[in-house]
Coordinates of C-alpha atoms and ligand atoms in Angstrom, one line a residue:
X1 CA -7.3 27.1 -28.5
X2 CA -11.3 27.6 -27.8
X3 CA -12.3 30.5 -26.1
X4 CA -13.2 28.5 -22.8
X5 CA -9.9 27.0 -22.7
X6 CA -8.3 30.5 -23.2
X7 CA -10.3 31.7 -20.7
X8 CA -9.5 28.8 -18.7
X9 CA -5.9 28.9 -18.8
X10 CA -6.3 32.7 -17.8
X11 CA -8.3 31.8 -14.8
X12 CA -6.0 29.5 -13.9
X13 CA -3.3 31.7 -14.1
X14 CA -5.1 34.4 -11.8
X15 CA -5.8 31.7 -9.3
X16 CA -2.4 30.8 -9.0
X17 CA -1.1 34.6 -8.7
X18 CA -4.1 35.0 -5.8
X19 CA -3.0 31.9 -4.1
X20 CA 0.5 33.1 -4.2
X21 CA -0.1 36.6 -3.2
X22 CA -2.3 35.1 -0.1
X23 CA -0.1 32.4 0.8
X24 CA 2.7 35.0 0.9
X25 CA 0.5 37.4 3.4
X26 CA 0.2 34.9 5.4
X27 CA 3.5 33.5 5.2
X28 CA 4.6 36.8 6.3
X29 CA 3.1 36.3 9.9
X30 CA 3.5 33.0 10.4
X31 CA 0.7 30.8 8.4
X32 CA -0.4 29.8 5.6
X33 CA -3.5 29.3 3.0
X34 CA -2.5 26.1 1.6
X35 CA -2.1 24.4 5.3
X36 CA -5.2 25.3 6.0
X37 CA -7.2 23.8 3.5
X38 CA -5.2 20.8 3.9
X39 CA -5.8 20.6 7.5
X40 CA -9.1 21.1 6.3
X41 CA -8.9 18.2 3.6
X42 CA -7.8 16.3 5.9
X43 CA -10.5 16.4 8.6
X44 CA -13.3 15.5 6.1
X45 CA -11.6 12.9 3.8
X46 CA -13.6 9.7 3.8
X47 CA -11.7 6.8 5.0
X48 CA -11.1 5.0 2.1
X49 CA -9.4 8.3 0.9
X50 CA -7.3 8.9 4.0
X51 CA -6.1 5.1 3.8
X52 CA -5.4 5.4 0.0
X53 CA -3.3 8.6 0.6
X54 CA -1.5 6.8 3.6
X55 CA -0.6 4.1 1.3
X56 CA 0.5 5.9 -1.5
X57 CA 1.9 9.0 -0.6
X58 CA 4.2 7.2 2.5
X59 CA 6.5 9.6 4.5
X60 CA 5.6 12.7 1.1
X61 CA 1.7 13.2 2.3
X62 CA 2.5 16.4 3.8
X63 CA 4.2 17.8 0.3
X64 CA 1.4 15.8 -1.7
X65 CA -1.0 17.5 0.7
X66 CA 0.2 21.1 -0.4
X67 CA 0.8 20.3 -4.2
X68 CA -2.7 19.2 -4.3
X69 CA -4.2 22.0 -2.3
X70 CA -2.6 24.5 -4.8
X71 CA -3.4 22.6 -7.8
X72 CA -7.0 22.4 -6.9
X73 CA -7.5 26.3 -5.8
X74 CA -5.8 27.0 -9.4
X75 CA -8.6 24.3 -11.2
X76 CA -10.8 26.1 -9.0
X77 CA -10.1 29.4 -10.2
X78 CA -10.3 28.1 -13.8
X79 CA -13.4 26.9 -13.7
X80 CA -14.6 30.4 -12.2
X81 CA -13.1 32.3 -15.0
X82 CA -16.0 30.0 -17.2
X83 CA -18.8 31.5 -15.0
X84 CA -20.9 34.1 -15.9
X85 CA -20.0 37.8 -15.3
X86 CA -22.5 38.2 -12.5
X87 CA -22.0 34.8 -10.8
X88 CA -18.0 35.0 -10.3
X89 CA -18.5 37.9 -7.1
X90 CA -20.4 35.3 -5.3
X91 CA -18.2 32.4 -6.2
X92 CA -15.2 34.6 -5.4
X93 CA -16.5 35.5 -2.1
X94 CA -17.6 31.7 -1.3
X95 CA -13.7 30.7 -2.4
X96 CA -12.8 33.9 0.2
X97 CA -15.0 32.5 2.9
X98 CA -13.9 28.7 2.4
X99 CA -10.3 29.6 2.6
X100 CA -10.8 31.7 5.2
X101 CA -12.7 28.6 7.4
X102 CA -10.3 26.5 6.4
X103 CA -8.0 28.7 7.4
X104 CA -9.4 28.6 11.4
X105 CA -8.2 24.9 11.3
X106 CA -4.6 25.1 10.8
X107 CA -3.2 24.6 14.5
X108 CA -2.9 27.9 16.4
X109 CA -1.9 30.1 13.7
X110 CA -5.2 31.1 12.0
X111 CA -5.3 34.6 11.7
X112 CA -2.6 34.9 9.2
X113 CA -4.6 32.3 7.3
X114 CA -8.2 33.9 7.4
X115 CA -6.2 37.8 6.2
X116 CA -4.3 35.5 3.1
X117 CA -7.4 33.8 1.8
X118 CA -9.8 37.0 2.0
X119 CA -6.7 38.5 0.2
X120 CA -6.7 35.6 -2.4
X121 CA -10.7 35.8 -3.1
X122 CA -10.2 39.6 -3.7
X123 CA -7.3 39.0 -6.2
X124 CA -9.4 36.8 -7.6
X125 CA -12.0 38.6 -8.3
X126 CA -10.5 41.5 -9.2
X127 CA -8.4 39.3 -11.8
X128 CA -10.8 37.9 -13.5
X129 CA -13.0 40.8 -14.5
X130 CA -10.0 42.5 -15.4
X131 CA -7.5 40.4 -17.1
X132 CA -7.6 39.7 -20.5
X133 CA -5.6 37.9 -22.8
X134 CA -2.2 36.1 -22.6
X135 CA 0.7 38.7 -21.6
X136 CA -2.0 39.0 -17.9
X137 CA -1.9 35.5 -18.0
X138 CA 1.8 35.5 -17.7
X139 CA 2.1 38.0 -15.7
X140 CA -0.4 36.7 -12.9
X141 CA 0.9 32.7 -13.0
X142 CA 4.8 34.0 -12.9
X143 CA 4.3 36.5 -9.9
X144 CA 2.3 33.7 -8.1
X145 CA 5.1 31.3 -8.8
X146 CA 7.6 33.6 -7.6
X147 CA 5.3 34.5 -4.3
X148 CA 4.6 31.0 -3.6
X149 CA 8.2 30.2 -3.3
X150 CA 8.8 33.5 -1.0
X151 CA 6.2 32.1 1.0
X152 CA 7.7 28.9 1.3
X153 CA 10.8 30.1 2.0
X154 CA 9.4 32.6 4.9
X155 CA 7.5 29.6 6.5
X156 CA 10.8 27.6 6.3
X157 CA 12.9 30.7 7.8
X158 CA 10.2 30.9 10.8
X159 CA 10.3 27.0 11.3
X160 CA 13.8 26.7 11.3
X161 CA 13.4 29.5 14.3
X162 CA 11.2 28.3 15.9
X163 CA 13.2 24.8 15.9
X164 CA 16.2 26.5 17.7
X165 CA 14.0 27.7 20.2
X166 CA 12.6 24.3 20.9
X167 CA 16.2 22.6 21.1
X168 CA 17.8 25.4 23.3
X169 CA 14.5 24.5 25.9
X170 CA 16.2 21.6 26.9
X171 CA 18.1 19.7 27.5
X172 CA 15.4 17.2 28.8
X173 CA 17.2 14.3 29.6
X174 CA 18.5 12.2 32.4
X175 CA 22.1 11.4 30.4
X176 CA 22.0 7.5 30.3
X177 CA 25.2 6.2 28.3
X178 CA 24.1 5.2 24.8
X179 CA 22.4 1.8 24.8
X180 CA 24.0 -1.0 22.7
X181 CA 22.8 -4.6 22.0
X182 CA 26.2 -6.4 21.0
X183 CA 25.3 -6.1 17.6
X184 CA 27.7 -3.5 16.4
X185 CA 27.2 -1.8 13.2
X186 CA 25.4 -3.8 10.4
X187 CA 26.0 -1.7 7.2
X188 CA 21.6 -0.9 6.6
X189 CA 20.4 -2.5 9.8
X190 CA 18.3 0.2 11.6
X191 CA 20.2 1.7 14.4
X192 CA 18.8 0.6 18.4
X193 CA 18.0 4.4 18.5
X194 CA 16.3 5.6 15.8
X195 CA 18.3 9.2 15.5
X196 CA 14.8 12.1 15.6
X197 CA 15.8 13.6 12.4
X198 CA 15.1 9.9 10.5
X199 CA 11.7 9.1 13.1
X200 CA 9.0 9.1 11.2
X201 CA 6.2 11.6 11.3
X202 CA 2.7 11.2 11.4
X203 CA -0.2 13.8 11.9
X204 CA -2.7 15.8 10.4
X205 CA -1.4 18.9 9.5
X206 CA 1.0 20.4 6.9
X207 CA 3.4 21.9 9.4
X208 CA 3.8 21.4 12.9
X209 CA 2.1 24.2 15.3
X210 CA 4.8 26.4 17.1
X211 CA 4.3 26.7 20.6
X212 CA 6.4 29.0 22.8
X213 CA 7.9 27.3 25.8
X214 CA 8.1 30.2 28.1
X215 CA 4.1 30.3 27.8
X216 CA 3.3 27.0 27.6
X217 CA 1.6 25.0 30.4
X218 CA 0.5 21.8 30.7
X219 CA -3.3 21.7 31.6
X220 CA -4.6 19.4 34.0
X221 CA -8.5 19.6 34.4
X222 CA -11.8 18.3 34.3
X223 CA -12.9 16.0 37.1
X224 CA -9.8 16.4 39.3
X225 CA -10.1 17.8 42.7
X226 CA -6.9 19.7 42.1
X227 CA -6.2 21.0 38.7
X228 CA -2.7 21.9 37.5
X229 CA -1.0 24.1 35.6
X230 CA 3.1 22.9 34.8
X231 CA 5.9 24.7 33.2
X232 CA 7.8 22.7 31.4
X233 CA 10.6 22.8 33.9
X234 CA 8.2 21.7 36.9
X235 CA 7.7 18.7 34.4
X236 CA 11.5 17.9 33.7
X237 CA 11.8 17.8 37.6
X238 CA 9.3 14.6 37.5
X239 CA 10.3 13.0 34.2
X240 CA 12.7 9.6 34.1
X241 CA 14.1 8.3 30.6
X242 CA 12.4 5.1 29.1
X243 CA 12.9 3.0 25.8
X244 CA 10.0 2.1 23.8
X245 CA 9.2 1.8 20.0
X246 CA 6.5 3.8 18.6
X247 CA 4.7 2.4 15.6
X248 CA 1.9 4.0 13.4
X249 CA -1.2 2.0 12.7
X250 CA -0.3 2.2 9.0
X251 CA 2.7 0.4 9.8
X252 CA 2.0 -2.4 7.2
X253 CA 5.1 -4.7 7.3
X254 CA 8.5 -3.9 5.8
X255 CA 7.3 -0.1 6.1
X256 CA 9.1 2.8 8.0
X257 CA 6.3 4.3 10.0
X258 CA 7.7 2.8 13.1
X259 CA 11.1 3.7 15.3
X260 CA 12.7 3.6 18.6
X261 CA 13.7 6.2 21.1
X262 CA 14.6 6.8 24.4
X263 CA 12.1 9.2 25.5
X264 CA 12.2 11.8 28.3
X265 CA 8.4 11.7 30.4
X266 CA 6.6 11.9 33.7
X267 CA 4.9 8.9 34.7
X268 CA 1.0 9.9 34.1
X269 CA 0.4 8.1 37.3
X270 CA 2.5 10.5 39.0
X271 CA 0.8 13.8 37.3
X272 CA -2.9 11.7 38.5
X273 CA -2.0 11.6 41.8
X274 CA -1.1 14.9 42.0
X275 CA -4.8 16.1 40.4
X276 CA -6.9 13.6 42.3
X277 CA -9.2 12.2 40.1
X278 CA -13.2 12.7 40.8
X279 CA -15.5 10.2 41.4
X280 CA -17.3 9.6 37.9
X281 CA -13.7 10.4 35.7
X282 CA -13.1 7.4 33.3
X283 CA -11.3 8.8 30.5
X284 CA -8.3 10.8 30.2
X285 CA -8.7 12.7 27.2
X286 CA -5.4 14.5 26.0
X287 CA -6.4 17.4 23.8
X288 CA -3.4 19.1 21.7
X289 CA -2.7 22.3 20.1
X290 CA -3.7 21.0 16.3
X291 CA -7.5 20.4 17.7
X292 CA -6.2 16.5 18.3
X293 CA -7.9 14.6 20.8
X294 CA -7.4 11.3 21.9
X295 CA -9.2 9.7 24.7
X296 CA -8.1 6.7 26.5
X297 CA -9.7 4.7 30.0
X298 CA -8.5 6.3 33.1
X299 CA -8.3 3.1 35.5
X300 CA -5.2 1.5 34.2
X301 CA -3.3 4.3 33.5
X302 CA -3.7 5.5 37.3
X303 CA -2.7 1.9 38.4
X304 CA 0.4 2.2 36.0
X305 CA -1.3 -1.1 34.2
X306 CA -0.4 0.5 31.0
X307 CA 2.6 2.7 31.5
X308 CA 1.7 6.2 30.0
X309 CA 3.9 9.0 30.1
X310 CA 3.5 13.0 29.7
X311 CA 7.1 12.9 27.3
X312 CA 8.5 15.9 26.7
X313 CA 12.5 14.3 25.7
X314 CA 13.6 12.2 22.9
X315 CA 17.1 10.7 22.8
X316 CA 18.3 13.5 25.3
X317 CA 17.1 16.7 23.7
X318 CA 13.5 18.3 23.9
X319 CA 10.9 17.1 21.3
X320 CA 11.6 18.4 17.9
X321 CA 8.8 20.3 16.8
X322 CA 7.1 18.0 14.3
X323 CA 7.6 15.2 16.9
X324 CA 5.2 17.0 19.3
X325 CA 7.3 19.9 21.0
X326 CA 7.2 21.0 24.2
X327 CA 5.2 17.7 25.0
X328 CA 3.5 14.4 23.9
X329 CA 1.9 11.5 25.6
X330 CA 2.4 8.7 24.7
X331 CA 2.1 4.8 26.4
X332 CA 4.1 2.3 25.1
X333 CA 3.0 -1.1 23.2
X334 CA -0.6 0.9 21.9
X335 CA -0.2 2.4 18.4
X336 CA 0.7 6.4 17.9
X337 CA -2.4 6.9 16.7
X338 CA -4.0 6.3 20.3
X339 CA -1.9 7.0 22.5
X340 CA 1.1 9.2 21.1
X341 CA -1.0 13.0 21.1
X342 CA 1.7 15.7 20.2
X343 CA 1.5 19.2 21.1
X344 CA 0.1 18.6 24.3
X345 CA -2.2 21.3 26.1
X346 CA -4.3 19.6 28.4
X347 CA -5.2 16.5 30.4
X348 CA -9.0 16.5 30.8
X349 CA -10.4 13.7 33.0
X350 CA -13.8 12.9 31.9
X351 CA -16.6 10.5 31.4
X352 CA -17.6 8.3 28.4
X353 CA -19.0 11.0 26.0
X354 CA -16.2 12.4 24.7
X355 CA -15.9 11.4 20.9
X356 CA -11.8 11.6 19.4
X357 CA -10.4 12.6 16.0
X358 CA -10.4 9.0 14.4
X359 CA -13.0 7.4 16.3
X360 CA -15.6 10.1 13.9
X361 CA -14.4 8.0 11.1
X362 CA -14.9 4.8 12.0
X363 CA -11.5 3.6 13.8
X364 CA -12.6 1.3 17.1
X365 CA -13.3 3.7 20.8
X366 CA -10.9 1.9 22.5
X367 CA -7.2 1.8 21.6
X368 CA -5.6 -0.7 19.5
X369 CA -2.6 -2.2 20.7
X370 CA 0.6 -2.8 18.5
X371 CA 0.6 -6.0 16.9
X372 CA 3.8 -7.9 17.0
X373 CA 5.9 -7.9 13.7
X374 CA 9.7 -8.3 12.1
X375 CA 11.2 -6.4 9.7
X376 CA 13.8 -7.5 7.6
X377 CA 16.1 -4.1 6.8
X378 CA 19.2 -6.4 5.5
X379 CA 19.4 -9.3 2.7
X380 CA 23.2 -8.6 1.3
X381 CA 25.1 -11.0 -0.5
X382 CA 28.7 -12.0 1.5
X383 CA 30.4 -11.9 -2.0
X384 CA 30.7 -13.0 -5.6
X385 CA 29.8 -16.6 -6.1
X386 CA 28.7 -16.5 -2.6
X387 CA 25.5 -18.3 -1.4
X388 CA 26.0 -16.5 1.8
X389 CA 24.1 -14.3 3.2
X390 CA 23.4 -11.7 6.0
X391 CA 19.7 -11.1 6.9
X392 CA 19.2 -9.1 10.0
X393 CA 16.5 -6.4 11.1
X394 CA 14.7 -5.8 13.7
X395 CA 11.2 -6.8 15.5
X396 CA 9.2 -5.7 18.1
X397 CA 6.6 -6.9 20.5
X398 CA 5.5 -4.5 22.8
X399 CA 4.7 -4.4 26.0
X400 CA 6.1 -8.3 26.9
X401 CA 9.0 -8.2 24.7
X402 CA 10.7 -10.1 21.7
X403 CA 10.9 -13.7 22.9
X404 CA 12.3 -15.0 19.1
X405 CA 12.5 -14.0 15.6
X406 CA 12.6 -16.7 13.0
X407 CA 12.9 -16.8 9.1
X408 CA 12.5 -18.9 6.6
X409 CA 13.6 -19.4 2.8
X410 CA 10.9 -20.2 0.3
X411 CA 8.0 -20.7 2.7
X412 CA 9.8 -23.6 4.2
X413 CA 10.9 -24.2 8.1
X414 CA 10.8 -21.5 10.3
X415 CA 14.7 -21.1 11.6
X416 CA 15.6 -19.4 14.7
X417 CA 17.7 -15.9 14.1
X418 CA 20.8 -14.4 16.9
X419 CA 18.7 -11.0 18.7
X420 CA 20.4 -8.6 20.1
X421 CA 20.1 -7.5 23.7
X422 CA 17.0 -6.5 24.7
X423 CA 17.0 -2.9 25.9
X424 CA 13.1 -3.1 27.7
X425 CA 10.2 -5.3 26.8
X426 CA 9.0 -2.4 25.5
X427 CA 11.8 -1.4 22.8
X428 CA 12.6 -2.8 19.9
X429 CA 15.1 -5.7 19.2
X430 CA 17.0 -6.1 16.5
X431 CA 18.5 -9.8 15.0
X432 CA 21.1 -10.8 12.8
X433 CA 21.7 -13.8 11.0
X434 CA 23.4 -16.1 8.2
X435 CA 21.5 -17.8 5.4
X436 CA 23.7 -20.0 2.4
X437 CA 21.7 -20.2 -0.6
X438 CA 21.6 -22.5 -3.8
X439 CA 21.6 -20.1 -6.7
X440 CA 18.6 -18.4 -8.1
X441 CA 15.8 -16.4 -6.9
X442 CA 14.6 -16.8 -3.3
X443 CA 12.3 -15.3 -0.7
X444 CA 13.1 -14.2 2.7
X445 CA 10.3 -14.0 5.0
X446 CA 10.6 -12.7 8.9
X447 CA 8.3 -13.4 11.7
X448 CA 8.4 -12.5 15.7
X449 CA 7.0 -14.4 18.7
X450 CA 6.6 -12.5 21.8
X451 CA 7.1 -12.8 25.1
X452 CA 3.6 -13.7 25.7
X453 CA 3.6 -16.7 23.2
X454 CA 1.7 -14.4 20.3
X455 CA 3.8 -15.8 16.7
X456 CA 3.4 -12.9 14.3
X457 CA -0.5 -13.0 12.4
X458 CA 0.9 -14.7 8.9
X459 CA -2.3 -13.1 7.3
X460 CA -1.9 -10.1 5.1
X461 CA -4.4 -7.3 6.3
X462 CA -5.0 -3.9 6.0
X463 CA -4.7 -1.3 8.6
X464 CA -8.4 -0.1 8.7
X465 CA -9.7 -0.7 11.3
X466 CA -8.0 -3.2 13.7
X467 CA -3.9 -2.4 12.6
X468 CA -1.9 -4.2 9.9
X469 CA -1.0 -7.8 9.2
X470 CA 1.1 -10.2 7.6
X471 CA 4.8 -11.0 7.1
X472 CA 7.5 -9.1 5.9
X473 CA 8.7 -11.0 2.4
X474 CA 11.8 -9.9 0.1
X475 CA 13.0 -11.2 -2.4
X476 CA 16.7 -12.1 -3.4
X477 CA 19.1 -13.5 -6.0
X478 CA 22.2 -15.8 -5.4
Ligands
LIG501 N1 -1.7 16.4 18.0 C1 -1.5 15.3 17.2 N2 -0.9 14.2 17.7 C2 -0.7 13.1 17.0 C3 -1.2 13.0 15.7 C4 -1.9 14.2 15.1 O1 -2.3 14.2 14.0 N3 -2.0 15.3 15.9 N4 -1.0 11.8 15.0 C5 -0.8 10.6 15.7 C6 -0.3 9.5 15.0 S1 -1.4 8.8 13.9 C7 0.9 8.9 15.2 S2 1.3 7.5 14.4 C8 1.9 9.5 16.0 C9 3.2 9.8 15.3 O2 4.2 10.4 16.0 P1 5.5 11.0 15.3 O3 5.1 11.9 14.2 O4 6.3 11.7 16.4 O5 6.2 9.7 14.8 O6 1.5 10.8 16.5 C10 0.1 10.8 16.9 N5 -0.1 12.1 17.6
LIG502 MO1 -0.4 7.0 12.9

């Protein structure tokens, strides 16, 4: 091997014994290095690289986040060990100070962060003036190894915690029997109620911020003549239980980013009353623990036009933490994205100016609403030298509700499918139904209509910037 690469290698090595020795400080009160910078990664990434992660990483963009974060600090270091003596201080103390900023973004747990990354730059520097040859090497990559994992295994010991502590909050829920549609059991057809551990999970940071219930208060300010502060037992005095279907803009069709719950909330009409609204306050914006914001018009969600709800239940327990515990909001029928903030701190009522997270990179001001589509979960085969088969899944149209769900075979006739009962308009629906096919290879397409006459958008588009489009299509075999 060349010098440089020697050199290299070794610099890689110290980087990833820094990293780990950082992320392990950190780890040990509560943060983390790594989160940080992808938190960080994460507010700056140009669209076209947040869509492309979105796309490709699916439901593993949090890990993905992390492996890349640590991979690049340890490229970093390696190109640092190629510096010249008297430049590495400065580049040491820039990594330091980067880390450190970075580390001021992960939600409400910075502190940890800043002490691990100024501990990482000074490994670092102190590493690679003073290591030489391969035995350091190995000593510095396999201690950083080991340390990493400690880390991870502290940050998984504290979330698990701090998990307990949001489930034993509860429970949050008015104790409706378990809805049903008449469909029974379809061996992979998604379940009415999508269960929280299998909803999906959406945001922008590695791990979800912990937030103490005893502390917390819900925040209602701005251009209110009364402002409020709730506990989140003054809330669960308010709150009713609803069905809806939450779906992520980056729900392109046949994907999982989507799911139904009966959620636990206080009418937002009834928490505006309460504050009193100034003359001159259009926008609510909801601003959450992670630095979120999302902004949306104030007028129909005082009317109760657009149902929004300050949800702090799901499927009779409190909010899991990664699904926005102690409280979300969240109005049915427009995409999580706009309307579905987690880790709620305050309600600000406000005027125009106030810019959110997504609308800085481009996505529209005012929220998109959730697109009608079908998604076919089941194509299975009734039996050997069996045409027959059972296609079911499930579709959703919010807010006016599933009027009909067809399919067709081969890009022929649309044919009507059995739907289950509809819980709400605003809930999913799931349908069921029996297709005999002459052998060979065959596509399956779905497609809604809602209850306001809109048929499913045929045409495949992407979800920057107005949502996804297109029909669901699989492919089968008799
Ligand atoms: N505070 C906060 N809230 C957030 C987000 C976020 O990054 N931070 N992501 C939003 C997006 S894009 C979606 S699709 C929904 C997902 O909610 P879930 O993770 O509970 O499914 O949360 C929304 N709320
Ligand atoms: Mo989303």
């Amino acid at each position: 091997m060349s010098v440089n690469g020697k050199r290299r290698l070794l610099g890689a090595a110290v980087g990833l014994g820094a990293l780990g020795a950082g992320e392990l400080l950190a780890a040990a009160r509560g943060g983390s290095v790594l989160d940080g910078i992808g938190r960080l990664a994460a507010d700056y990434a140009p669209v076209p690289v947040v869509e492309t992660m979105v796309a490709q990483a699916g439901e593993h963009d949090k890990e993905m986040t992390r492996l890349g974060v640590a991979l690049g600090g340890v490229a970093a270091a390696a190109g640092m060990a190629l510096l010249p003596a008297r430049l590495r201080t400065p580049a040491a103390v820039a990594f330091g100070a980067g880390t450190a900023a970075a580390a001021l973004r992960s939600a409400n747990r910075s502190v940890p962060g800043v002490a691990g990354g100024v501990t990482a730059a000074a490994l670092l520097r102190a590493g690679l003036r003073r290591s030489t040859g391969p035995r350091h090497a190995l000593l510095w990559a396999a201690a950083g190894t080991a340390m990493l994992a400690a880390a991870e295994v502290l940050v998984r010991r504290e979330d698990q915690r701090h998990r307990e502590v949001a489930r034993r909050s509860g429970p949050w829920s008015a104790h409706a029997p378990v809805p049903e549609d008449g469909l029974g059991v379809e061996p992979g057809l998604s379940p009415l109620i999508t269960p929280a551990s299998k909803f999906y999970v959406a945001d922008v940071n590695s791990r979800p911020p912990r937030i103490d219930p005893a502390q917390w208060r819900l925040a209602i300010g701005g251009r209110v003549a009364h402002r409020l502060r709730l506990s989140l037992a003054e809330l669960a005095e308010q709150a009713v239980e609803f069905d809806a279907v939450m779906v992520c803009v980056h729900n392109t069709v046949g994907s999982g980013r989507c799911g139904n719950a009966r959620w636990f909330g206080v009418p937002l009409t009834a928490l505006l009353d309460h504050a009193v609204p100034e003359a001159g306050a259009t926008r609510l914006v909801t601003r959450a623990a992670d630095g979120y914001t999302i902004s949306l018009p104030l007028e129909p969600l005082r009317t109760g036009e657009w149902p929004g709800y300050l949800v702090i239940g799901m499927n009779g327990e409190p909010l899991p933490p990664e699904h926005g515990f102690p409280a979300r909001v969240f109005v049915p029928g427009i995409y999580g994205q706009y309307s579905g903030a987690k880790w709620i701190t305050e309600l600000e009522l406000a005027d125009d100016t106030h810019v959110d997270y997504w609308c800085k990179r481009g996505w529209p001001v005012e929220p998109l609403w959730v697109r009608p589509q079908a998604r076919i979960d089941v194509a299975t085969c009734g039996g050997t030298n069996s045409g027959k088969f059972t296609v079911a899944g499930v579709a959703w149209a919010p807010p006016h509700g599933v009027a009909g769900v067809e399919i067709r075979i081969d890009e022929t006739e649309w044919l009507p499918v059995e739907l289950g009962s509809e819980l709400t308009p605003a809930a999913w629906r799931r349908w069921r139904t029996l297709v005999d096919l002459p052998p060979g290879v065959h596509t399956l397409q779905a497609r809604v209509t809602s209850r306001s006459g809109e048929v499913q958008d045929s045409a495949e588009r992407r979800p920057f910037p107005l949502g996804p489009g297109g029909l669901h299509t699989v492919t089968v075999t008799a």
